[in-house]
Amino acid sequence: MVAISDEKSVTSQSGNQVPSTREGIQFPVKSMLAGHSRGPAPTSKLRDDQVKEAFAAAEFAMTTLPLNRFLTINWERAGIANAAEATRLFLKLASDFCRTHGSELAYLWTLEHTERVGVHAHIMMHVPHELGARFGQRQRGWFKRVGGRSAKGNLKTKHVGHSSRAYLHRDRDGGAFAKDHRSVAEYILKCCSFEVKRELGFQRQTHSGAVAGQRYGRSQNLGPKTRRSFAEQSSSRRST
């Protein structure tokens, strides 16, 4: 990347110092291409507590910020070795975009590894319908700024529900959006144990190839603290 004057430094979620410019964040692509020299042992599935937490977050999203957009990003095939860091930085750009337009991004993401495409990310996110077209136009730019070589075939977007507006009518569609929302959530959490699949009533379960390091994340607005606060407020309103 060509450096632009008036640079400042920000800190990524990994703790790395990342130079930013007037045109946005300039990410440490070299470190992401280098992969991991140390870290936790690779895993072939999500931990049970991660699956339960992610599924609780997805169910909560239905009441507040329905996850109406589904992305698959083939990081390894695009030349990125540190897929978790790339996913976090991609979502940082997406979150900043939504924030500057007066909105809030909500998301869940997992990593999987298959022989055909290597390590890839599945992301469910809430993007307001009115921002959908502009968000979609920006995605490829974010992908490249994170270091992806080519977005063609490596960045795929689908609606959750029959259209980008489906979530707006979820209270009167006979449960169609809720059914699709759950199905996509199950899909991105399918690398789980048989025990948690049975406990949560999932229709699918599998193990992926090895993934090193973090393989699951979510936005804070879907976390336990937010869910508890929402439940307390709802209970208070019902009692008055």
Coordinates of C-alpha atoms in Angstrom, one line a residue:
M1 CA 0.0 0.0 0.0
V2 CA 1.1 3.6 -0.6
A3 CA 1.4 5.5 2.6
I4 CA -0.6 8.7 3.0
S5 CA 0.5 11.6 5.1
D6 CA -0.9 12.5 8.5
E7 CA -0.8 9.0 9.7
K8 CA -1.9 8.0 13.2
S9 CA -1.7 4.7 15.0
V10 CA -4.6 2.6 16.3
T11 CA -4.5 -0.8 18.0
S12 CA -6.1 -3.9 16.4
Q13 CA -7.8 -6.5 18.6
S14 CA -4.7 -8.6 18.4
G15 CA -2.7 -5.7 20.1
N16 CA -0.7 -4.9 17.0
Q17 CA -0.1 -1.2 16.2
V18 CA -1.9 -0.5 12.9
P19 CA -1.2 2.7 10.9
S20 CA -4.3 4.6 9.8
T21 CA -4.7 7.3 7.2
R22 CA -7.2 9.9 6.2
E23 CA -8.6 7.2 3.8
G24 CA -9.0 4.7 6.5
I25 CA -7.0 1.9 8.2
Q26 CA -3.9 0.5 6.6
F27 CA -3.7 -3.1 7.9
P28 CA -0.6 -5.1 8.7
V29 CA -1.0 -7.5 5.7
K30 CA 2.5 -9.0 6.0
S31 CA 1.9 -10.2 9.5
M32 CA -1.4 -11.8 8.4
L33 CA 0.3 -13.6 5.5
A34 CA 2.9 -15.0 7.8
G35 CA 0.5 -17.1 9.8
H36 CA 1.0 -18.3 13.4
S37 CA 4.4 -19.3 14.8
R38 CA 3.0 -20.1 18.2
G39 CA -0.4 -20.5 19.8
P40 CA -3.0 -23.0 20.9
A41 CA -3.2 -26.4 19.3
P42 CA -5.4 -26.6 16.1
T43 CA -9.0 -27.7 16.7
S44 CA -11.5 -29.5 14.4
K45 CA -14.6 -28.1 16.1
L46 CA -16.0 -25.4 18.3
R47 CA -16.1 -25.9 22.0
D48 CA -19.5 -26.7 23.5
D49 CA -19.6 -23.5 25.5
Q50 CA -18.8 -21.5 22.3
V51 CA -21.7 -23.1 20.4
K52 CA -24.2 -22.5 23.2
E53 CA -23.1 -18.9 23.6
A54 CA -23.2 -18.3 19.8
F55 CA -26.6 -19.9 19.5
A56 CA -28.0 -17.8 22.4
A57 CA -26.6 -14.7 20.7
A58 CA -28.3 -15.6 17.4
E59 CA -31.6 -16.2 19.2
F60 CA -31.3 -12.8 21.0
A61 CA -30.5 -11.1 17.7
M62 CA -33.9 -12.0 16.4
T63 CA -35.5 -9.7 19.0
T64 CA -33.2 -6.7 18.5
L65 CA -30.8 -6.8 15.5
P66 CA -31.8 -9.7 13.2
L67 CA -28.9 -11.2 11.3
N68 CA -30.1 -10.6 7.8
R69 CA -26.9 -11.0 5.9
F70 CA -24.7 -14.1 5.4
L71 CA -21.1 -13.8 4.2
T72 CA -18.6 -16.5 3.4
I73 CA -15.0 -15.4 2.9
N74 CA -12.4 -17.8 1.6
W75 CA -9.4 -16.3 3.3
E76 CA -6.8 -19.0 2.7
R77 CA -7.6 -19.2 -1.0
A78 CA -7.3 -15.4 -1.2
G79 CA -3.7 -15.6 0.3
I80 CA -4.4 -14.9 3.9
A81 CA -3.0 -17.2 6.5
N82 CA -4.3 -15.5 9.7
A83 CA -8.0 -15.8 9.0
A84 CA -9.1 -14.8 12.5
E85 CA -7.2 -11.5 12.4
A86 CA -8.4 -10.9 8.8
T87 CA -12.0 -11.5 9.9
R88 CA -11.7 -9.1 12.9
L89 CA -10.2 -6.4 10.8
F90 CA -12.8 -6.8 8.0
L91 CA -15.6 -6.5 10.6
K92 CA -13.8 -3.4 12.1
L93 CA -14.2 -1.7 8.7
A94 CA -17.8 -2.8 8.4
S95 CA -18.6 -1.6 11.9
D96 CA -17.0 1.8 11.3
F97 CA -19.0 2.1 8.1
C98 CA -22.3 1.4 9.9
R99 CA -21.4 3.7 12.8
T100 CA -20.7 6.6 10.4
H101 CA -24.2 6.2 9.0
G102 CA -25.8 6.2 12.4
S103 CA -26.3 2.5 12.6
E104 CA -25.0 -0.5 14.6
L105 CA -23.5 -3.7 13.2
A106 CA -24.2 -7.0 14.9
Y107 CA -22.4 -10.2 13.9
L108 CA -21.4 -13.7 14.7
W109 CA -18.5 -15.4 12.9
T110 CA -16.9 -18.8 12.8
L111 CA -13.9 -20.3 10.9
E112 CA -13.9 -23.7 9.1
H113 CA -11.3 -25.6 7.1
T114 CA -12.2 -27.8 4.1
E115 CA -9.9 -29.5 1.6
R116 CA -11.5 -27.6 -1.3
V117 CA -11.2 -24.0 -0.1
G118 CA -9.0 -24.1 2.9
V119 CA -9.7 -21.9 6.0
H120 CA -12.7 -19.7 5.5
A121 CA -15.1 -17.6 7.5
H122 CA -18.8 -17.7 7.9
I123 CA -20.4 -14.5 9.1
M124 CA -24.0 -13.7 10.0
M125 CA -24.6 -10.0 10.5
H126 CA -27.2 -7.3 10.8
V127 CA -27.1 -4.6 8.2
P128 CA -30.1 -2.2 8.0
H129 CA -31.9 -2.5 4.7
E130 CA -31.3 1.1 3.9
L131 CA -27.5 0.6 4.0
G132 CA -27.5 -2.8 2.2
A133 CA -26.6 -1.6 -1.3
R134 CA -23.8 0.7 -0.1
F135 CA -22.6 -1.9 2.3
G136 CA -22.4 -4.4 -0.5
Q137 CA -20.4 -2.0 -2.7
R138 CA -17.9 -1.5 0.0
Q139 CA -17.3 -5.1 0.9
R140 CA -14.8 -5.8 -1.9
G141 CA -12.8 -2.8 -0.9
W142 CA -12.6 -3.9 2.7
F143 CA -11.6 -7.4 1.6
K144 CA -8.7 -6.0 -0.5
R145 CA -7.6 -3.6 2.3
V146 CA -7.3 -6.5 4.7
G147 CA -5.0 -8.2 2.1
G148 CA -7.2 -10.5 0.1
R149 CA -5.8 -11.1 -3.4
S150 CA -9.0 -11.4 -5.3
A151 CA -12.6 -11.1 -4.1
K152 CA -14.0 -13.0 -7.1
G153 CA -15.2 -16.4 -5.8
N154 CA -13.8 -15.7 -2.4
L155 CA -16.4 -13.2 -1.0
K156 CA -19.9 -14.5 -1.2
T157 CA -23.0 -12.8 0.1
K158 CA -26.6 -14.1 0.6
H159 CA -29.7 -12.8 2.3
V160 CA -31.1 -14.5 5.4
G161 CA -34.7 -14.8 4.4
H162 CA -36.2 -14.4 0.9
S163 CA -34.8 -10.8 0.5
S164 CA -32.9 -8.0 2.2
R165 CA -36.2 -6.7 3.6
A166 CA -37.4 -10.1 4.9
Y167 CA -36.4 -9.3 8.5
L168 CA -38.6 -6.2 8.5
H169 CA -41.7 -8.5 8.2
R170 CA -40.7 -11.3 10.6
D171 CA -43.6 -10.7 12.9
R172 CA -46.1 -11.4 10.2
D173 CA -44.5 -13.9 7.8
G174 CA -45.6 -17.1 9.6
G175 CA -42.2 -17.8 11.0
A176 CA -40.4 -17.9 7.6
F177 CA -37.6 -15.5 8.5
A178 CA -37.1 -17.1 12.0
K179 CA -36.8 -20.5 10.4
D180 CA -34.1 -19.4 7.9
H181 CA -32.3 -17.4 10.6
R182 CA -32.0 -20.5 12.8
S183 CA -31.0 -22.6 9.8
V184 CA -28.1 -20.3 8.9
A185 CA -27.1 -20.1 12.6
E186 CA -27.0 -23.9 12.7
Y187 CA -25.0 -24.0 9.5
I188 CA -22.2 -21.7 10.8
L189 CA -22.1 -23.7 14.1
K190 CA -22.2 -27.1 12.5
C191 CA -18.5 -27.9 13.5
C192 CA -19.6 -29.0 17.0
S193 CA -19.9 -32.1 19.2
F194 CA -22.6 -34.6 18.8
E195 CA -23.7 -33.9 22.4
V196 CA -24.3 -30.2 21.8
K197 CA -26.0 -30.9 18.5
R198 CA -28.5 -33.1 20.3
E199 CA -28.9 -30.7 23.2
L200 CA -29.7 -27.7 20.9
G201 CA -31.7 -29.7 18.4
F202 CA -29.4 -29.0 15.4
Q203 CA -30.2 -30.8 12.1
R204 CA -26.5 -31.0 11.1
Q205 CA -23.2 -31.7 12.7
T206 CA -19.6 -32.2 11.4
H207 CA -16.0 -31.6 12.1
S208 CA -13.8 -29.4 9.9
G209 CA -10.1 -29.6 9.1
A210 CA -7.7 -28.1 11.6
V211 CA -8.0 -24.4 12.5
A212 CA -5.3 -22.8 14.7
G213 CA -6.3 -20.2 17.2
Q214 CA -9.6 -18.3 17.5
R215 CA -12.4 -19.8 15.5
Y216 CA -15.4 -17.9 16.8
G217 CA -16.4 -14.3 17.6
R218 CA -19.4 -12.0 18.0
S219 CA -20.2 -8.4 18.5
Q220 CA -20.6 -7.0 22.0
N221 CA -24.2 -6.0 21.4
L222 CA -25.1 -9.7 21.2
G223 CA -23.1 -10.7 24.3
P224 CA -24.3 -12.0 27.8
K225 CA -24.2 -8.5 29.4
T226 CA -26.4 -7.0 26.7
R227 CA -28.8 -9.9 26.8
R228 CA -29.1 -9.7 30.6
S229 CA -29.7 -5.9 30.5
F230 CA -32.4 -6.4 27.8
A231 CA -34.1 -9.1 29.8
E232 CA -34.1 -7.0 33.0
Q233 CA -35.6 -4.0 31.1
S234 CA -38.2 -6.2 29.5
S235 CA -39.2 -7.6 32.9
S236 CA -39.4 -4.1 34.4
R237 CA -41.7 -2.9 31.7
R238 CA -44.0 -5.9 32.1
S239 CA -44.3 -5.3 35.9
T240 CA -45.3 -1.6 35.5

